[in-house]
Short mmCIF file of C-alpha atoms in Angstrom, two decimals:
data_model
loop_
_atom_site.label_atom_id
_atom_site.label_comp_id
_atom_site.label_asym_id
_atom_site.label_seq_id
_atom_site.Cartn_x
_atom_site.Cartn_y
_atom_site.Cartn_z
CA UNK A 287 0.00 0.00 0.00
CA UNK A 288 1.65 2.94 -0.85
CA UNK A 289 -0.36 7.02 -0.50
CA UNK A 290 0.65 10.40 1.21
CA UNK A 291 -1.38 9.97 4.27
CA UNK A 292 -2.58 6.75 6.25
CA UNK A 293 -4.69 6.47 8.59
CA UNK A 294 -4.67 4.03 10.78
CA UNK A 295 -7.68 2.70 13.12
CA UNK A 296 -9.87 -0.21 14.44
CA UNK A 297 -13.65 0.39 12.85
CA UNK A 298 -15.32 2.76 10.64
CA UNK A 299 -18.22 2.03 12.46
CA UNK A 300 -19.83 1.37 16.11
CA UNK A 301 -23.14 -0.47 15.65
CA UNK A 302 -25.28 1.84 13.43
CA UNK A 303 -22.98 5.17 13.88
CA UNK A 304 -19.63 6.56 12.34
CA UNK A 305 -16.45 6.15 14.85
CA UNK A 306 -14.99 9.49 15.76
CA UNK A 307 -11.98 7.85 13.37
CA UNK A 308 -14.01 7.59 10.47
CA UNK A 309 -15.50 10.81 10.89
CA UNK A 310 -12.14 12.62 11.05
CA UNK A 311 -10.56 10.67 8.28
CA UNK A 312 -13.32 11.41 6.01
CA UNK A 313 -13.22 15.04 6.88
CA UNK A 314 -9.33 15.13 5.94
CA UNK A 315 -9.28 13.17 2.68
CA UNK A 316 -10.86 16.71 1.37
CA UNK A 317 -7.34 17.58 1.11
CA UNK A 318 -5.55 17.79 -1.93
CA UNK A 319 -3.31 14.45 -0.63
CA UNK A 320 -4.03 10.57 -1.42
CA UNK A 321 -5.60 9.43 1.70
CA UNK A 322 -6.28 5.70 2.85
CA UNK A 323 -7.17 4.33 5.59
CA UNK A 324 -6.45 1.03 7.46
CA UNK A 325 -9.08 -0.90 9.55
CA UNK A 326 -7.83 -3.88 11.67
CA UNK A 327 -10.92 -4.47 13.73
CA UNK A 328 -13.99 -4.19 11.37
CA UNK A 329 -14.87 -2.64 8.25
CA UNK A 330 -18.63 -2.10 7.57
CA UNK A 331 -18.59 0.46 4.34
CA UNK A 332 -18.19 0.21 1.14
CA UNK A 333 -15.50 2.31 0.96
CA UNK A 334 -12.81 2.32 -1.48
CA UNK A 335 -10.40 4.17 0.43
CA UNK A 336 -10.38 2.22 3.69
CA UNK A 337 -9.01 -1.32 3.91
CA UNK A 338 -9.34 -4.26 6.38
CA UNK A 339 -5.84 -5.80 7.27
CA UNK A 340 -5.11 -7.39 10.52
CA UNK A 341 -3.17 -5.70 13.19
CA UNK A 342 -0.04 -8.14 12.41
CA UNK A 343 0.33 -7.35 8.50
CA UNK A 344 -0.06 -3.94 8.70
CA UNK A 345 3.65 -3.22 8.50
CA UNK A 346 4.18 -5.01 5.85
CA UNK A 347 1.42 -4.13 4.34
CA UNK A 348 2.48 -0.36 4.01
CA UNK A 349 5.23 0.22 1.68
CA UNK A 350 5.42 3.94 1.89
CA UNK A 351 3.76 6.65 3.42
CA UNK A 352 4.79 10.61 4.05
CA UNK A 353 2.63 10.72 6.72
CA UNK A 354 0.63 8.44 9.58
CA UNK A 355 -2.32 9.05 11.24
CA UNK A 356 -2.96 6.86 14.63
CA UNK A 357 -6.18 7.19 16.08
CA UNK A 358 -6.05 4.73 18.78
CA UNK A 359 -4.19 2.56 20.73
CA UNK A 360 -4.19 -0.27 18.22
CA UNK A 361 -0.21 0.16 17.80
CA UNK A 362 2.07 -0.42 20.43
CA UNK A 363 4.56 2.16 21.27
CA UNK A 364 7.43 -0.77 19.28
CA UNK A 365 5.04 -1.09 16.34
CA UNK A 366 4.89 2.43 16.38
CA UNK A 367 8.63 2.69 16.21
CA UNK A 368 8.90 0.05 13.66
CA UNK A 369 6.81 1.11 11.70
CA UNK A 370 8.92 4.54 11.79
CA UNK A 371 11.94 3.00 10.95
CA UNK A 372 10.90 1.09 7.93
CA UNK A 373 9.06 4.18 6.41
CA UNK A 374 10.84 7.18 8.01
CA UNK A 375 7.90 9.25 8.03
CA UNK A 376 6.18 11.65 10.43
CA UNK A 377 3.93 9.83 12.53
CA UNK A 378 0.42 12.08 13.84
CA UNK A 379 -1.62 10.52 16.91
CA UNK A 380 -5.07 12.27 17.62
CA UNK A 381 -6.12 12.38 21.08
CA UNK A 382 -9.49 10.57 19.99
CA UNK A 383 -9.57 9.34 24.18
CA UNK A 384 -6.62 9.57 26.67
CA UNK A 385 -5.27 6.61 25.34
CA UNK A 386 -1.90 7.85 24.96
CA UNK A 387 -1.49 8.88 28.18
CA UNK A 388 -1.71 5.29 29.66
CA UNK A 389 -1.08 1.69 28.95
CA UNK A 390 -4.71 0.79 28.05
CA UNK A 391 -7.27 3.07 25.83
CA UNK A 392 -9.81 1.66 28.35
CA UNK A 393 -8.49 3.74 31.05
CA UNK A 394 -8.09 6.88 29.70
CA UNK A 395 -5.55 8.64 31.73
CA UNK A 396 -3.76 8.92 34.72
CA UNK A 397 -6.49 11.37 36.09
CA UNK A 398 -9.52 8.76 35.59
CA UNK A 399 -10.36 7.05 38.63
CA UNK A 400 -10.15 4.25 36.87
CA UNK A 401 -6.70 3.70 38.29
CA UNK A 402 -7.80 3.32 41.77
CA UNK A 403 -4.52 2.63 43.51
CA UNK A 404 -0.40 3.86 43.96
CA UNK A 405 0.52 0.40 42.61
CA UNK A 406 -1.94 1.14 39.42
CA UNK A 407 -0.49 4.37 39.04
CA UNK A 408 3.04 3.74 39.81
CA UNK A 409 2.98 0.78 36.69
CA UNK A 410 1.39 3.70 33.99
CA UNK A 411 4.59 6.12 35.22
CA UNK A 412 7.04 3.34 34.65
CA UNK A 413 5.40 2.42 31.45
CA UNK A 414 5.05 5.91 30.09
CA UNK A 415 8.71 6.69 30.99
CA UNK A 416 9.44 3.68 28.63
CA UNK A 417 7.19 4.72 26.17
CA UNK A 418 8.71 8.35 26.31
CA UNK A 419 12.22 7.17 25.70
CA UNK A 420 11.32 3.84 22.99
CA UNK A 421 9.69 6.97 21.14
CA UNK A 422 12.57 9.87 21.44
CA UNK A 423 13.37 9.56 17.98
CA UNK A 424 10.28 9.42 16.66
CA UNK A 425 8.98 12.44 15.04
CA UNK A 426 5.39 12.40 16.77
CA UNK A 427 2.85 15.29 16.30
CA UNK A 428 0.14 15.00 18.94
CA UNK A 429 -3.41 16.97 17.56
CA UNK A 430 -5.19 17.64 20.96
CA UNK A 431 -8.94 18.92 20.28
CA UNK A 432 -9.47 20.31 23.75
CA UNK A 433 -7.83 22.26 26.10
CA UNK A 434 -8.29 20.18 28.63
CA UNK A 435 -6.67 17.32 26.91
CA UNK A 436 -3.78 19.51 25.97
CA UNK A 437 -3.04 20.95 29.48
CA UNK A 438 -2.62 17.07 31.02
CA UNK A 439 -1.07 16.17 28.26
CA UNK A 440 2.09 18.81 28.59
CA UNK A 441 1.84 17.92 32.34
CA UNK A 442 3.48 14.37 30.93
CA UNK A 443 6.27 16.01 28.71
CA UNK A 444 6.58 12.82 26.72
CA UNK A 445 5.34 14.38 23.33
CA UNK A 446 7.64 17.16 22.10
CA UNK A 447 5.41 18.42 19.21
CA UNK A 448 1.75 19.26 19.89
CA UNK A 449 -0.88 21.03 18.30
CA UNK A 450 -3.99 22.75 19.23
CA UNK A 451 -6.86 21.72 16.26
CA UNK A 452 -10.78 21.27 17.34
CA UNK A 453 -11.10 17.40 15.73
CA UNK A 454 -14.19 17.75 12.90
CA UNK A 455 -17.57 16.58 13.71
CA UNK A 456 -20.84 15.37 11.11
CA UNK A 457 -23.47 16.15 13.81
CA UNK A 458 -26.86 16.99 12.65
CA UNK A 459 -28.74 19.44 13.78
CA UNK A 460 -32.45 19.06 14.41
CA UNK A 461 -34.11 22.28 12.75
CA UNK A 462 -37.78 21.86 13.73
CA UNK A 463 -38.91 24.03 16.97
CA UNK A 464 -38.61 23.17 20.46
CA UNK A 465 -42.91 22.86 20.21
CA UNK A 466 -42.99 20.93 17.52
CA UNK A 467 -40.66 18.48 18.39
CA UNK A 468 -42.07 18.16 21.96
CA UNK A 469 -45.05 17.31 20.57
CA UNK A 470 -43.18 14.54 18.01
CA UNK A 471 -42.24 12.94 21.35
CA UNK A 472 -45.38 13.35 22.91
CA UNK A 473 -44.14 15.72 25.85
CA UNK A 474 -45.45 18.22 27.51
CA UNK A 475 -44.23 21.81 26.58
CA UNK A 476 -44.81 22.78 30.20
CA UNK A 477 -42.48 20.46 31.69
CA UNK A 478 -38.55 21.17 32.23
CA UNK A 479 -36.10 18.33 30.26
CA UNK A 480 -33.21 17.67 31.30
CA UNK A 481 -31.33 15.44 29.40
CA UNK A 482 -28.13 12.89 30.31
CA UNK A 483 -27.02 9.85 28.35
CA UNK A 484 -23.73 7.85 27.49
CA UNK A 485 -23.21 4.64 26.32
CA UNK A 486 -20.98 3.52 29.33
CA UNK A 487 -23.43 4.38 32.31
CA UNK A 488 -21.38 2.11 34.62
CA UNK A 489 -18.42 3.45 34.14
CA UNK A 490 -16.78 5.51 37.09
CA UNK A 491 -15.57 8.36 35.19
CA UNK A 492 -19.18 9.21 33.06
CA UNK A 493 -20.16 10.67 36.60
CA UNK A 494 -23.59 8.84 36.82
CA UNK A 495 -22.71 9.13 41.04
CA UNK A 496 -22.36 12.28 40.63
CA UNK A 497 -25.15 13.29 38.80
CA UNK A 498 -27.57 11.23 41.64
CA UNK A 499 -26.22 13.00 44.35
CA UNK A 500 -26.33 16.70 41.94
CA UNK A 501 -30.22 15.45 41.64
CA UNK A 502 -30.51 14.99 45.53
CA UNK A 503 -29.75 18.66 46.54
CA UNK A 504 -31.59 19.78 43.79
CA UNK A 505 -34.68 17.76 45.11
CA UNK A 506 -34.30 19.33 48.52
CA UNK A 507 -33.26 22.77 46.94
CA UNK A 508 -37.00 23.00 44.53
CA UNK A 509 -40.61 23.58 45.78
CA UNK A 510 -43.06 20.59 45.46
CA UNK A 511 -44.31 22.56 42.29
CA UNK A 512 -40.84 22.64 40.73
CA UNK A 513 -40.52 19.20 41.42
CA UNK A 514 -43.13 17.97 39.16
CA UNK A 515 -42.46 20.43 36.53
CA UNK A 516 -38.93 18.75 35.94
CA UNK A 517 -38.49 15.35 33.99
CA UNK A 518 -35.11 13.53 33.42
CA UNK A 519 -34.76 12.15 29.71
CA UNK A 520 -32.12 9.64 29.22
CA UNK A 521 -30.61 8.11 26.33
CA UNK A 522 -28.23 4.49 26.76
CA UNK A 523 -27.99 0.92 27.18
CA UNK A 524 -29.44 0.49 30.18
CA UNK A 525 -32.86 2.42 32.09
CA UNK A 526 -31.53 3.15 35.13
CA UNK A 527 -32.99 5.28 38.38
CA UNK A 528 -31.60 8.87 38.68
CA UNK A 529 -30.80 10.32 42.32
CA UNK A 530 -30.48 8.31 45.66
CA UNK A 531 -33.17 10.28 47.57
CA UNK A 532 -35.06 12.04 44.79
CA UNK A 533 -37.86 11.29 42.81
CA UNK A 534 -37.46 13.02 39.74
CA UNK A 535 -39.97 12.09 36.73
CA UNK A 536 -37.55 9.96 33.86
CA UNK A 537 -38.42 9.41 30.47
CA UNK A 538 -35.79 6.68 28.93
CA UNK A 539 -35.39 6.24 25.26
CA UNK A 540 -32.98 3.57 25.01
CA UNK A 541 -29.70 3.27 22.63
CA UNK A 542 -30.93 5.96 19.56
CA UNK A 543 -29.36 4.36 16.55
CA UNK A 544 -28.52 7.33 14.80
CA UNK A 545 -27.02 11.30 15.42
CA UNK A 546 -30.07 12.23 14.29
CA UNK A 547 -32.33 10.75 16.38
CA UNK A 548 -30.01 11.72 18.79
CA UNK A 549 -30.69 15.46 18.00
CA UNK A 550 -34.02 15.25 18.23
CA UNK A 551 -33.71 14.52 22.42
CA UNK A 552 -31.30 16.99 22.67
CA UNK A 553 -33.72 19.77 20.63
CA UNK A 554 -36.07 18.81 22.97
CA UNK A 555 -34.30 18.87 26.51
CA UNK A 556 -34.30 22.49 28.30
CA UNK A 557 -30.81 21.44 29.24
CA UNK A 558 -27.50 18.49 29.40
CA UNK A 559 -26.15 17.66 32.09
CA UNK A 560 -22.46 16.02 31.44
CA UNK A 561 -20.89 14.59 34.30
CA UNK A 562 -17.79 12.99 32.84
CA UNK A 563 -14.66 13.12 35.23
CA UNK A 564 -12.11 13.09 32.60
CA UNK A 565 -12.65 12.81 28.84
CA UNK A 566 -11.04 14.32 25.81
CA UNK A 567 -14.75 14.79 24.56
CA UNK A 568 -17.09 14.14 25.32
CA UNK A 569 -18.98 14.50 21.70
CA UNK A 570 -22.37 14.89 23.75
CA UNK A 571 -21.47 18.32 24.86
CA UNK A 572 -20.94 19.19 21.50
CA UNK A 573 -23.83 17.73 19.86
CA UNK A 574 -26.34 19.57 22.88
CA UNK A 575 -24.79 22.97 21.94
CA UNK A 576 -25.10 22.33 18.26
CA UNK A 577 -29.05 21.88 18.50
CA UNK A 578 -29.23 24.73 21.05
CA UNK A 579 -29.29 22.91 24.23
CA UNK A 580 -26.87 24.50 27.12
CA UNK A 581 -24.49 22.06 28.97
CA UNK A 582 -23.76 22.00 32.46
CA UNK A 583 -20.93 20.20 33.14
CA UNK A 584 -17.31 20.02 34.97
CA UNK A 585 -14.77 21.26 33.79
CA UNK A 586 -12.76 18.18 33.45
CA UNK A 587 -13.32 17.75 29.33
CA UNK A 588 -13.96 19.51 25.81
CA UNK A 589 -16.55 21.76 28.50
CA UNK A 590 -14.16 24.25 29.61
CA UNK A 591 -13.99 25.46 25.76
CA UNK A 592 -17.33 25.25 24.74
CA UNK A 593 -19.64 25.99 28.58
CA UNK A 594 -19.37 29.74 29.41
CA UNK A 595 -21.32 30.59 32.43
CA UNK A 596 -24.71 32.23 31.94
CA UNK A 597 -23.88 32.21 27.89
CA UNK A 598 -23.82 28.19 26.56
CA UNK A 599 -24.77 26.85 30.20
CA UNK A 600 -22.31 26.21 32.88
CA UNK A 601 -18.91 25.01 34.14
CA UNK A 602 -18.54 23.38 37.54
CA UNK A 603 -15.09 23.34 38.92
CA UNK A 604 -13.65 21.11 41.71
CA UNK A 605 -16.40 18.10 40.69
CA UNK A 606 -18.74 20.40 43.38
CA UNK A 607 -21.82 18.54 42.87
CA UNK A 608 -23.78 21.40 45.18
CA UNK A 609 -22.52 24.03 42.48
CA UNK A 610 -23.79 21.74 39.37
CA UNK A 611 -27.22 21.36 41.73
CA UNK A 612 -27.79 25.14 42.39
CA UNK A 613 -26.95 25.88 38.43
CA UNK A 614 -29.69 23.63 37.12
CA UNK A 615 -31.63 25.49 39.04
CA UNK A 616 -30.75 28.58 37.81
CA UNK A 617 -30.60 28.04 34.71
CA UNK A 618 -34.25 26.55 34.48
CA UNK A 619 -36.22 28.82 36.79
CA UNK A 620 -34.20 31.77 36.60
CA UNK A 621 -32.20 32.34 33.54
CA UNK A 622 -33.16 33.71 30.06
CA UNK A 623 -32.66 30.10 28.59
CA UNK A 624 -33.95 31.23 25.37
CA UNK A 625 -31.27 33.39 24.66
CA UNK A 626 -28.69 31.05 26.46
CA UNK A 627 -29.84 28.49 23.76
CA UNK A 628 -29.44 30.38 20.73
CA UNK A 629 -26.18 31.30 22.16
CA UNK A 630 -24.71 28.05 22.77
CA UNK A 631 -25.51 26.94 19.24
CA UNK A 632 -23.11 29.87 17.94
CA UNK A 633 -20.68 28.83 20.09
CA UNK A 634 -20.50 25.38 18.62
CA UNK A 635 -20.61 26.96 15.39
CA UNK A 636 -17.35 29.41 16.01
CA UNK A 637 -15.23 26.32 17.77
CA UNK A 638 -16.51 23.48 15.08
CA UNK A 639 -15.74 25.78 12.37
CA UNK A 640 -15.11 23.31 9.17
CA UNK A 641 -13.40 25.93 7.36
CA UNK A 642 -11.23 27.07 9.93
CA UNK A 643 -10.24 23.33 10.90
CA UNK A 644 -9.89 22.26 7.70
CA UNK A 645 -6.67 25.04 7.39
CA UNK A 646 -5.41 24.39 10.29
CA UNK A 647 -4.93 20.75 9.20
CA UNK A 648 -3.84 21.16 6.12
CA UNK A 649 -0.89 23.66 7.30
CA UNK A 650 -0.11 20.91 9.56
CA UNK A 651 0.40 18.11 6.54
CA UNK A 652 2.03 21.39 4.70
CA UNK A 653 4.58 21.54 7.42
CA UNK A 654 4.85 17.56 7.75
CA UNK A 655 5.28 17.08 4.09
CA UNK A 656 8.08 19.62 4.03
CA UNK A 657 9.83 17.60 6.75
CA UNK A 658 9.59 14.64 5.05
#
């Protein structure tokens, strides 16, 4: 396989929607460059440009490249290098998750609390420190798309070269009104929606604690009235009870096959609530602001560039859940939320800019090309 650029990944596709991979690649073959892509774990399109080859032939598969693209973890640090030596080409990882801050994508990073103990942590030092040195003399451009990701990255110092570029995103926005859409789902226009989903709700670090005990002073913080007005809608794998002592009203819609379907929840929830600990997304937050929904979350992910206080929603510092509780409440009962909403779709719109990531991306291959 020879082209300029290759990307390589694991799927195109998780169950019915486009991986984040697939998404960027396709964004990026736009470029004037010969792009392909290489899927070791599943291919579901029919897609000239992308090609299934097993994890263990895809060095020797690729006979010359000016530029790779990892998206994953699917390379080990000494594949990585190999694979550098036989092509001498620049090598690009995209902080897709945290992956490359720890010895398993599953983790995330040193600051989910997924690694629950000294010993845990102690083994991802040593193993970064020999990741850091097998990959000195590799010429490794990280693309961060948050800030967030970026700042705990450079607290690592094992990547030399790193660049600041907001990754692309196909998510759809739901134009029909707020009424009309309420009335699609059968809800009433009266009530106050607030929406939280993920795919992983039993994973520590999506916050689902969190959010109960967020819900719980917000119970004992609301009138009886306000009580019933709100109702909790929830999109996932599994229906699950929200709050430990509260009784919120929950509406659950299950795993929504699409982005689109998606939008339509989000278009028709007052509000999100994200309560990820540590994420280098998540893509929820963006796809709420893009169909003018505000986000409350912490500021532990893509939130602290996209939630502005009082303008897209709000950002909680510290994981205070009694901070998150009073801003819900704000925000519904006391807030202009119309004009919060329009704003937070503007903001998605200025940060998810296609045109202005699309020339940031291509001065990066510019500058790689010239190196190579």
């Amino acid at each position: 396989m020879k082209a300029d650029i290759i990307h390589i990944s694991g799927f195109d596709s998780y169950n019915t929607h486009d991986s984040g991979n697939y998404i960027v690649f396709n964004f990026l073959r736009d470029l004037k460059y010969d792009s392909k892509m290489i899927l070791a774990l599943g291919k579901t399109k029919q897609d000239s440009d992308t090609f299934l080859i097993r994890k263990n032939n895809i060095i020797n598969t690729i006979e010359e490249a000016k530029v790779i693209v990892l998206h994953d973890s699917l390379l080990s640090y000494n594949e990585i290098k190999a694979l550098y030596e036989k092509l001498k080409c620049q090598i690009v990882i995209i902080t897709m998750t945290h992956f490359h801050l720890t010895t398993s994508e599953t983790i995330g990073c040193p600051s989910y609390p997924e690694i629950n103990t000294l010993e845990e942590l102690q083994k991802n030092k040593i193993f970064l420190q020999t990741k850091k040195e097998a990959l000195s003399d590799v010429p490794i451009t990280l693309v961060y798309g948050s800030t967030y990701t970026g700042t705990i990255t450079e607290q690592f110092g094992m990547y030399k070269k790193t660049r600041f570029i907001p990754l692309p995103a196909e998510i759809p926005y739901c134009k029909s009104p707020v009424e009309q859409v309420r009335e699609h789902l059968n809800l009433d226009n009266e009530k106050k929606y607030i929406f939280w989903g993920t795919t992983q709700p039993k994973r520590y670090r999506k916050g689902k604690h969190l959010f109960d005990q967020a819900l719980d002073l917000l119970w004992a913080d609301l009138t009886e009235q306000q009580r019933r007005e709100i109702i909790i809608l929830n999109a996932g794998p599994n229906a699950g009870k929200f709050g430990n002592e509260s009784s919120f009203s929950t509406i659950y819609y299950g795993y929504q096959k699409t982005r689109k379907d998606m939008s339509i929840l989000y278009k028709a929830s007052d509000i999100s609530v994200c309560t990820t600990i540590a994420d280098a997304g998540p893509m929820m937050i963006s796809e709420s602001l893009c169909n003018e929904t505000p986000v409350i979350a912490f500021d532990r992910s893509i939130a602290c560039d996209l939630c502005v206080d009082e303008e897209t929603g709000y950002l909680v510092k510290n994981l205070d859940v009694s901070v998150m509780a009073k801003n819900i409440k704000k925000i519904l009962f006391e807030d202009d939320l119309e004009s919060i909403s329009k704003k937070s779709r503007k903001k998605y719109l200025t940060f998810q800019s296609s045109s202005d990531i699309m020339e940031k991306w291509n001065n990066l291959f510019v500058e790689l090309m010239e190196k190579k």
